[in-house]
PDB file of C-alpha atoms in Angstrom:
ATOM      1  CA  UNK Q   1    -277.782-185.037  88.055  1.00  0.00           C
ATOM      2  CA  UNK Q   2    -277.608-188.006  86.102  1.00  0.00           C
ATOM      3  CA  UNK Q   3    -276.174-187.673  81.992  1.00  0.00           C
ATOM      4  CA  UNK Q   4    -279.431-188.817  81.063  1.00  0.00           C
ATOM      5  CA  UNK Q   5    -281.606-186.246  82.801  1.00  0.00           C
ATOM      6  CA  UNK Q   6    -279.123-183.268  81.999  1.00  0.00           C
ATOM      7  CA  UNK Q   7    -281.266-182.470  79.074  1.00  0.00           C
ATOM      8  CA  UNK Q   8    -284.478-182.074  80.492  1.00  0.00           C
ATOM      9  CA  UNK Q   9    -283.016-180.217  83.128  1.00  0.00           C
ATOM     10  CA  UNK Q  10    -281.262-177.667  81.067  1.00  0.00           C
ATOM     11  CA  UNK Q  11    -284.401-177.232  79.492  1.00  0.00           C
ATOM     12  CA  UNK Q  12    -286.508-176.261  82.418  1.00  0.00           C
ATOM     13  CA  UNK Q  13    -284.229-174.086  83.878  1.00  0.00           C
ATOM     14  CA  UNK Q  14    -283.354-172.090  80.736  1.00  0.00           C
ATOM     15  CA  UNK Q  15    -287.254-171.653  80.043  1.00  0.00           C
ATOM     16  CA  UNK Q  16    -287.802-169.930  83.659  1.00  0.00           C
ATOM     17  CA  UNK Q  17    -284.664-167.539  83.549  1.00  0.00           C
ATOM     18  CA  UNK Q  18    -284.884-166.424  79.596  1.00  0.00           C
ATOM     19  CA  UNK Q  19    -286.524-163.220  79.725  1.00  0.00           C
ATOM     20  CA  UNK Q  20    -284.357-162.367  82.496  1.00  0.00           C
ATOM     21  CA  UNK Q  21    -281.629-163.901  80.759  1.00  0.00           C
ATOM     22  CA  UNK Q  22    -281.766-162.160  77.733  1.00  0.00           C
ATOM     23  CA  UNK Q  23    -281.830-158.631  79.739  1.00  0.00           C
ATOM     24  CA  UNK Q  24    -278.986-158.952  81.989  1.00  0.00           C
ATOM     25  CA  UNK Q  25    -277.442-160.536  79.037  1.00  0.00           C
ATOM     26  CA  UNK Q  26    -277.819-157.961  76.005  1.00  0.00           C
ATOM     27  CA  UNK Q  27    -274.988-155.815  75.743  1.00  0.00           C
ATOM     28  CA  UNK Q  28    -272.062-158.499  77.081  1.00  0.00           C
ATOM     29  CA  UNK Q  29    -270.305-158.289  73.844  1.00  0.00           C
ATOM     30  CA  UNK Q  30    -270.174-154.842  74.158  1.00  0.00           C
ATOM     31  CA  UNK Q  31    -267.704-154.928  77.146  1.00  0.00           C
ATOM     32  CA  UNK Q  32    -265.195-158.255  75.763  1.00  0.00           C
ATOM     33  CA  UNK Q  33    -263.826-157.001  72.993  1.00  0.00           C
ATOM     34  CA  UNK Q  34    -261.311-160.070  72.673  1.00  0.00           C
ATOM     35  CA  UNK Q  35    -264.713-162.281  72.302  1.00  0.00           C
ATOM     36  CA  UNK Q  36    -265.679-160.322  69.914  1.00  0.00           C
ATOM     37  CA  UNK Q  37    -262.363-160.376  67.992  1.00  0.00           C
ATOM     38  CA  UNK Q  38    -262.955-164.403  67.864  1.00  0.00           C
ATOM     39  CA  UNK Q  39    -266.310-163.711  66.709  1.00  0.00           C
ATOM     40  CA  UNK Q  40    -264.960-161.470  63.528  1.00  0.00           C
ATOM     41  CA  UNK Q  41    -262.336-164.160  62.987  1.00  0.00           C
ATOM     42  CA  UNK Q  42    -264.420-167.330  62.739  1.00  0.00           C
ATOM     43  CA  UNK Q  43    -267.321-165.111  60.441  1.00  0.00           C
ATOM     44  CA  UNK Q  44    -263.897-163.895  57.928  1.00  0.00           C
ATOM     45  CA  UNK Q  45    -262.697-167.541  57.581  1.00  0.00           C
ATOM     46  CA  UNK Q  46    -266.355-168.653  56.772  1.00  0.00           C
ATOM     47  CA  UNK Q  47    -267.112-166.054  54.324  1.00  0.00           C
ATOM     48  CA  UNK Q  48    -263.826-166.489  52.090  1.00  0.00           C
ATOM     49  CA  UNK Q  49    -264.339-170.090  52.259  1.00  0.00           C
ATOM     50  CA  UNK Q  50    -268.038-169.811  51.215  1.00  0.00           C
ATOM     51  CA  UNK Q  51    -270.241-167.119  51.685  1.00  0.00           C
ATOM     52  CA  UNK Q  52    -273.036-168.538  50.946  1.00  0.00           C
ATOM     53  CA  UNK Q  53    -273.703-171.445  52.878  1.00  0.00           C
ATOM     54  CA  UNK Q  54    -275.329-170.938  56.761  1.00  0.00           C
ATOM     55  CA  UNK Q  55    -273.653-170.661  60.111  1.00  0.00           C
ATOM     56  CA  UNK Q  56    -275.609-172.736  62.793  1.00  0.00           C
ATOM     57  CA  UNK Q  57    -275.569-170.814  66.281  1.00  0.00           C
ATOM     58  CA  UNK Q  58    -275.961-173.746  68.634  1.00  0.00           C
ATOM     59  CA  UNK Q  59    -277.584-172.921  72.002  1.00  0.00           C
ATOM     60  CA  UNK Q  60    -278.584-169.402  70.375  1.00  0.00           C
ATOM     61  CA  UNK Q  61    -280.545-168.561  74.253  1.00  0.00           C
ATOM     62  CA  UNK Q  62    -281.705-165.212  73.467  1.00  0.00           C
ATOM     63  CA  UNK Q  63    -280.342-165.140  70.194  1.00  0.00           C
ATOM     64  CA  UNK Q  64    -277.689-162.065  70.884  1.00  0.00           C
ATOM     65  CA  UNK Q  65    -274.908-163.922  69.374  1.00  0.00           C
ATOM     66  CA  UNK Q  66    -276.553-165.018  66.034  1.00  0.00           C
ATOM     67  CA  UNK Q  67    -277.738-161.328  65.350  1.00  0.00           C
ATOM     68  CA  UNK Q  68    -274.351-160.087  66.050  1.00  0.00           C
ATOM     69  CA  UNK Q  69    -272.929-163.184  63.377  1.00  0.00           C
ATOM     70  CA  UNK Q  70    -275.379-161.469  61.112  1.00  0.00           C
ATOM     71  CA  UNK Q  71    -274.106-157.951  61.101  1.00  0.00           C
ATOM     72  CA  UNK Q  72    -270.883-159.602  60.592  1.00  0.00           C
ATOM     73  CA  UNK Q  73    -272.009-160.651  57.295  1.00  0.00           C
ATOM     74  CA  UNK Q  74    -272.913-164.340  57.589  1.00  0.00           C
ATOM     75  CA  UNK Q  75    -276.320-165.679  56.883  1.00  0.00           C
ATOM     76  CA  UNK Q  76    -277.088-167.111  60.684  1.00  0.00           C
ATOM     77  CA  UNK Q  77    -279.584-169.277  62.066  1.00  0.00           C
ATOM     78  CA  UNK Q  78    -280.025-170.284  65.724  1.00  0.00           C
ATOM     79  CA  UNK Q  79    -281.219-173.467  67.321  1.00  0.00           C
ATOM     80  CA  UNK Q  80    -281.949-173.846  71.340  1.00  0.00           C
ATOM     81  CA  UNK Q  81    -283.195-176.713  73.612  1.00  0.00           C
ATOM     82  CA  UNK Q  82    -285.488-174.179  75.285  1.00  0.00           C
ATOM     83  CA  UNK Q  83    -288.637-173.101  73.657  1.00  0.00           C
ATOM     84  CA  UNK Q  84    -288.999-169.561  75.685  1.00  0.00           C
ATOM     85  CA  UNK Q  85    -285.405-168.692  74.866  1.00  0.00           C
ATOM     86  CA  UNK Q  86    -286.558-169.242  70.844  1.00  0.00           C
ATOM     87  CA  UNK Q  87    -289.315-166.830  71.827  1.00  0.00           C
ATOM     88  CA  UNK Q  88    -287.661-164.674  72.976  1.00  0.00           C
ATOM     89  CA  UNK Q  89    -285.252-164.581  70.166  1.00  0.00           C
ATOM     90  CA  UNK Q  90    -288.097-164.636  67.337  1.00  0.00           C
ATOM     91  CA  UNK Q  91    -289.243-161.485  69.364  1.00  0.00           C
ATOM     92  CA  UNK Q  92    -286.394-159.432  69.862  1.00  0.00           C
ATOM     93  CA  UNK Q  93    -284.809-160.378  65.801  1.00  0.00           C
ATOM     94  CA  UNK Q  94    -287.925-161.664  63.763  1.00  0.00           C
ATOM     95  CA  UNK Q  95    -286.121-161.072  60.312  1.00  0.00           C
ATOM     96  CA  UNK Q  96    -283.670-163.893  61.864  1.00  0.00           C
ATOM     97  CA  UNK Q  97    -284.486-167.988  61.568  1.00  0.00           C
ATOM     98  CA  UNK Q  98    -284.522-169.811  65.402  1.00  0.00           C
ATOM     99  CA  UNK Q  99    -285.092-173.360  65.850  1.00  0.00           C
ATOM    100  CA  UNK Q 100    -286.182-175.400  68.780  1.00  0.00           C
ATOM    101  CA  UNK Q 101    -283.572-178.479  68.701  1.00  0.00           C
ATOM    102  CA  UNK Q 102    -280.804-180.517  70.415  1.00  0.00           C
ATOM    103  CA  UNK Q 103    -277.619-179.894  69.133  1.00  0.00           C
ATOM    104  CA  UNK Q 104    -276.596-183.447  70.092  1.00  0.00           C
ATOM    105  CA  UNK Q 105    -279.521-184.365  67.261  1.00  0.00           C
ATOM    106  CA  UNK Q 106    -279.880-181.627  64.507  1.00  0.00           C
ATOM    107  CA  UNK Q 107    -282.527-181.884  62.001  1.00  0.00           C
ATOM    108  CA  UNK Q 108    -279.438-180.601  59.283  1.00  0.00           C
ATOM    109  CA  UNK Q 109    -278.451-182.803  56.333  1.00  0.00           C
ATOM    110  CA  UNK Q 110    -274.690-183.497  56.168  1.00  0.00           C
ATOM    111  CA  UNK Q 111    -272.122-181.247  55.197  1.00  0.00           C
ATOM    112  CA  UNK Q 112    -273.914-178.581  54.137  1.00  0.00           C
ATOM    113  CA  UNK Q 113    -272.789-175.916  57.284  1.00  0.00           C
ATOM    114  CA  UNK Q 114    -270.076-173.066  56.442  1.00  0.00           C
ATOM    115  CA  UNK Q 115    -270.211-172.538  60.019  1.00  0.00           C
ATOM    116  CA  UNK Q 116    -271.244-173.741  63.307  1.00  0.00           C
ATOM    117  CA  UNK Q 117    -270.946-171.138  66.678  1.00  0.00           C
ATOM    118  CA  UNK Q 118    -271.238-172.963  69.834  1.00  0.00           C
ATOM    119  CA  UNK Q 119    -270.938-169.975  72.256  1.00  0.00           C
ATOM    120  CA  UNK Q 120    -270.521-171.537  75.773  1.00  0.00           C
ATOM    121  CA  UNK Q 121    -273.729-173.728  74.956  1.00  0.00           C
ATOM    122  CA  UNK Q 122    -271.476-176.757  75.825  1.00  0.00           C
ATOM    123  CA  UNK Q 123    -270.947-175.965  79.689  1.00  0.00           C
ATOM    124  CA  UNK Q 124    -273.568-178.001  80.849  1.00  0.00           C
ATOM    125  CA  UNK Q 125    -272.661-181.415  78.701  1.00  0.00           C
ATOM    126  CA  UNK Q 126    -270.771-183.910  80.773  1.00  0.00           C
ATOM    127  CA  UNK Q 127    -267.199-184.468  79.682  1.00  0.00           C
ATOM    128  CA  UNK Q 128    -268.281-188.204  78.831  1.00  0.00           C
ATOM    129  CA  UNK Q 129    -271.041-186.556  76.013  1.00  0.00           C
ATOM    130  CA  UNK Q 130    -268.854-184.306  74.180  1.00  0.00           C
ATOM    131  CA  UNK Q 131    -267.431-186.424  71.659  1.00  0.00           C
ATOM    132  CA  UNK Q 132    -270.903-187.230  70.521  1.00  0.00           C
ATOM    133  CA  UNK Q 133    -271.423-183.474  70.441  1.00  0.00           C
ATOM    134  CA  UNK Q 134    -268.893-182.825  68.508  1.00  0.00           C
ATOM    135  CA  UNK Q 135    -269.105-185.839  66.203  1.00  0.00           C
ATOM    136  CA  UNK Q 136    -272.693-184.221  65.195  1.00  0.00           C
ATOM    137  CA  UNK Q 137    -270.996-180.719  65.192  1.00  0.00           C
ATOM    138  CA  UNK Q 138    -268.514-182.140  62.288  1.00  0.00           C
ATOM    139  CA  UNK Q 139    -271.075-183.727  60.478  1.00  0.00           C
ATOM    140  CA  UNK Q 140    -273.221-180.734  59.253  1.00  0.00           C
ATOM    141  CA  UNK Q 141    -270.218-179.110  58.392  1.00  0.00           C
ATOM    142  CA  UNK Q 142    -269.172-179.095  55.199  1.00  0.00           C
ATOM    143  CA  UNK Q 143    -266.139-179.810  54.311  1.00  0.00           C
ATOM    144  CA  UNK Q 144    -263.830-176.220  55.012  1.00  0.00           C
ATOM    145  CA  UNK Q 145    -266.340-175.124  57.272  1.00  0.00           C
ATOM    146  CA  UNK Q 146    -265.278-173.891  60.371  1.00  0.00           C
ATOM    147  CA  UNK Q 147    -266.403-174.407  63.917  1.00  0.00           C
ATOM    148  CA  UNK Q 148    -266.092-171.822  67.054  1.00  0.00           C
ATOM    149  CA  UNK Q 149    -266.498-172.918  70.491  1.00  0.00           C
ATOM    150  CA  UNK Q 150    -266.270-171.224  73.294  1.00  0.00           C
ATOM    151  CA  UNK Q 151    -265.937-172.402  77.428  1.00  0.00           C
ATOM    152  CA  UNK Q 152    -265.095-171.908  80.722  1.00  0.00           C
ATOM    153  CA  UNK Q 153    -261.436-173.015  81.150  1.00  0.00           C
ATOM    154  CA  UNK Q 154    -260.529-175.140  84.180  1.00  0.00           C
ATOM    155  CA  UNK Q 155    -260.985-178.706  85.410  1.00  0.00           C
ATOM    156  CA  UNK Q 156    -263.946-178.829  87.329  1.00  0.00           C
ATOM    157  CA  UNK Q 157    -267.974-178.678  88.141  1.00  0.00           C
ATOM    158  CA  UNK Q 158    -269.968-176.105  89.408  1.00  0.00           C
ATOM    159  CA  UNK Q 159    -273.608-176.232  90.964  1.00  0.00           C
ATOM    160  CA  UNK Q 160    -275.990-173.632  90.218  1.00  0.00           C
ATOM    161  CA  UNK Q 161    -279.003-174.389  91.858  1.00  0.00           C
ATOM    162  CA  UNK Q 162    -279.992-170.547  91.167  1.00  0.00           C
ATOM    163  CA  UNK Q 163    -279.336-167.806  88.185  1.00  0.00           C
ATOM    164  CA  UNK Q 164    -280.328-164.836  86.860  1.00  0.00           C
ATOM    165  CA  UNK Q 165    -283.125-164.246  89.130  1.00  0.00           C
ATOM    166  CA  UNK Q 166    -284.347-168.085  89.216  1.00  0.00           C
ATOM    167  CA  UNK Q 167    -284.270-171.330  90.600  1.00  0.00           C
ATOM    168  CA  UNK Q 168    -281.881-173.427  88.402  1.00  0.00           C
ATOM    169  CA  UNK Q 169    -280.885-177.116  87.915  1.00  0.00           C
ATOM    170  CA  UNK Q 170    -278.078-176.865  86.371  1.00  0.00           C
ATOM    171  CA  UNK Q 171    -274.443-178.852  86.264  1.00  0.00           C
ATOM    172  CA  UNK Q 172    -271.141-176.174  84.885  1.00  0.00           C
ATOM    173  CA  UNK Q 173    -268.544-177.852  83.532  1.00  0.00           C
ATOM    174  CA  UNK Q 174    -265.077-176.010  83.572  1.00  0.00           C
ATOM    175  CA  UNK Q 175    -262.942-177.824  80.566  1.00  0.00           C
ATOM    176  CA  UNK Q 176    -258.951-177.969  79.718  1.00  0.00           C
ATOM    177  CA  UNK Q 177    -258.549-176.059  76.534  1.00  0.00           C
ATOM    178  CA  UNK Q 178    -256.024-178.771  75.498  1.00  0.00           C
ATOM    179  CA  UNK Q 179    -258.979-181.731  75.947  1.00  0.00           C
ATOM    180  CA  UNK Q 180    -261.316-179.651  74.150  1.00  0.00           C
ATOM    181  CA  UNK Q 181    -258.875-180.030  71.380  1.00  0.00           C
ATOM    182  CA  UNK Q 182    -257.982-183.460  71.560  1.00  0.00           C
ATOM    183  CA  UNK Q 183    -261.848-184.099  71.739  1.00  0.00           C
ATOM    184  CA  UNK Q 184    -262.265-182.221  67.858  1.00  0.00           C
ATOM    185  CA  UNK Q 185    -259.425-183.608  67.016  1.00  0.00           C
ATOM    186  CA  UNK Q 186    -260.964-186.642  67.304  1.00  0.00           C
ATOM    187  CA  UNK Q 187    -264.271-185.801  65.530  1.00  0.00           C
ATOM    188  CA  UNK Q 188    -262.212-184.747  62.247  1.00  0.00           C
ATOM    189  CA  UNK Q 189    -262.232-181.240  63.225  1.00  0.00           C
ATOM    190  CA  UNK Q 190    -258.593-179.344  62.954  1.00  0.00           C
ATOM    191  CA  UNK Q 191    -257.523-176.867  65.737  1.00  0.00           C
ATOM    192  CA  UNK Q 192    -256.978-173.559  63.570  1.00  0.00           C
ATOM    193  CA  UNK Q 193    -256.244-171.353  66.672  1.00  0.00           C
ATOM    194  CA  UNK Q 194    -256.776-170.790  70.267  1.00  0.00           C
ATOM    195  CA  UNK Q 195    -258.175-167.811  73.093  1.00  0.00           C
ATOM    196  CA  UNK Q 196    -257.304-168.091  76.778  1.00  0.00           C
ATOM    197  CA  UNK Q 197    -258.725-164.689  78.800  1.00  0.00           C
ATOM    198  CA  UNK Q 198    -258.542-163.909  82.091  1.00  0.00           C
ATOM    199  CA  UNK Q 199    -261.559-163.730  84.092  1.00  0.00           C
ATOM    200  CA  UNK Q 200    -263.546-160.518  84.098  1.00  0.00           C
ATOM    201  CA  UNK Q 201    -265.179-158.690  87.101  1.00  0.00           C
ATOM    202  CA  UNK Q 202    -267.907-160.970  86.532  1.00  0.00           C
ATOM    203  CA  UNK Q 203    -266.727-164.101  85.662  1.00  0.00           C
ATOM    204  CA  UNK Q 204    -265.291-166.655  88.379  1.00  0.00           C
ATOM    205  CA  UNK Q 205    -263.098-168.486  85.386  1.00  0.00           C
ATOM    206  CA  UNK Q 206    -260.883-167.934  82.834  1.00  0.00           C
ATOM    207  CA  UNK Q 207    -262.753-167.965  79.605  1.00  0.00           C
ATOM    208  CA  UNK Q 208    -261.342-170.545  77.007  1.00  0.00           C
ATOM    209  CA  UNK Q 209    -261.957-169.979  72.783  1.00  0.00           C
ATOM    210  CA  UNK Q 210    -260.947-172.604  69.754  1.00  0.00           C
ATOM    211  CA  UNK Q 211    -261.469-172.112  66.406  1.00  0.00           C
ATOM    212  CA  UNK Q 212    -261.150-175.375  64.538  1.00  0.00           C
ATOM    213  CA  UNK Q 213    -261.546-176.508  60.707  1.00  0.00           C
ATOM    214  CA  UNK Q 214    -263.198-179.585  59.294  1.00  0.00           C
ATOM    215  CA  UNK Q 215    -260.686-180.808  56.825  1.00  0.00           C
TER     216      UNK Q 215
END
């Protein structure tokens, strides 16, 4: 898979699995309660710094995530690259705001983000495309804001040619906690604090978490 096709391909294969996708995937949270302590973390620092400006949940999928950043008290909004993973979303949390976009290309004026979540929607992004990632990450926050990412730990690529049910086209990419750091670092976004876990029954990888701050 080339870096230019990834998109598309992401794309595809997230339309076929999301229904699927969002049922296997519902109650997750319920079970990690460390992610979920990262979760409560990055939605305290962005309501005392201001809580009245958005949170942007990046590769929302099913949009799980953004409804749990909502009971936490911060006014979410989720944008996917796959149109039936927005449907599903607007189905399953219509008082909630999901977007169909790129998060490599947001239709978001500058700086005006108290938050952006990107909940393992980075796995599939070649190493070589993250700094442009995160560049546009750091450039709808404002300044303050806060960004949380979360990954799969490692140093290496996994295949999926099928998920959930489906036939997938799809590239994993296990990251070093310490590059995904040096990669904010050099999009003007601070490292505030940082989440290794150990795999769970479920999970073939350590799970990696950074909280960073745009200063």
């Amino acid at each position: 898979m080339t870096e230019t096709s990834y998109l598309s391909s992401v794309r595809a294969s997230y339309d076929a699995v999301a229904v699927d996708y969002a049922r296997l995937l519902s109650a997750e949270l319920a079970t990690r309660p460390l992610d979920r302590a990262m979760l409560a973390a990055f939605a305290e620092y962005v309501r005392a710094d201001d809580g009245g400006r958005a949170v942007a949940d990046l590769g929302c999928g099913p949009g799980r995530v953004t409804a749990h950043l909502d009971g936490l008290g911060v006014r979410a909004f989720g944008v996917d690259l796959s149109p039936a993973m927005v449907a599903v979303a607007r189905r399953t949390y219509p008082g909630l705001r999901f977007e169909v976009g790129s998060m490599a290309a947001l239709d978001v004026a500058d700086g005006v983000l108290g938050g952006v979540l990107a909940w393992y929607s980075t796995v599939h992004t070649p190493p070589s495309e993250l700094p442009a990632v995160f560049a546009e990450f750091a450039r709808v926050l404002a300044p303050g804001g806060h960004l949380l990412i979360a990954f799969k730990a490692g140093d290496d690529r996994i295949r999926l040619d099928h998920a959930y049910g489906h036939p997938v086209d799809l590239d994993v990419y296990r990251t070093p906690p310490r590059l995904i750091a040096e990669l904010l670092a050099g999009a003007g976004l601070t490292e505030v604090a940082r989440l290794v876990r150990e795999a769970d029954a479920d999970e073939k990888s350590p799970q990696g978490f950074l909280l960073a701050r745009k200063g």
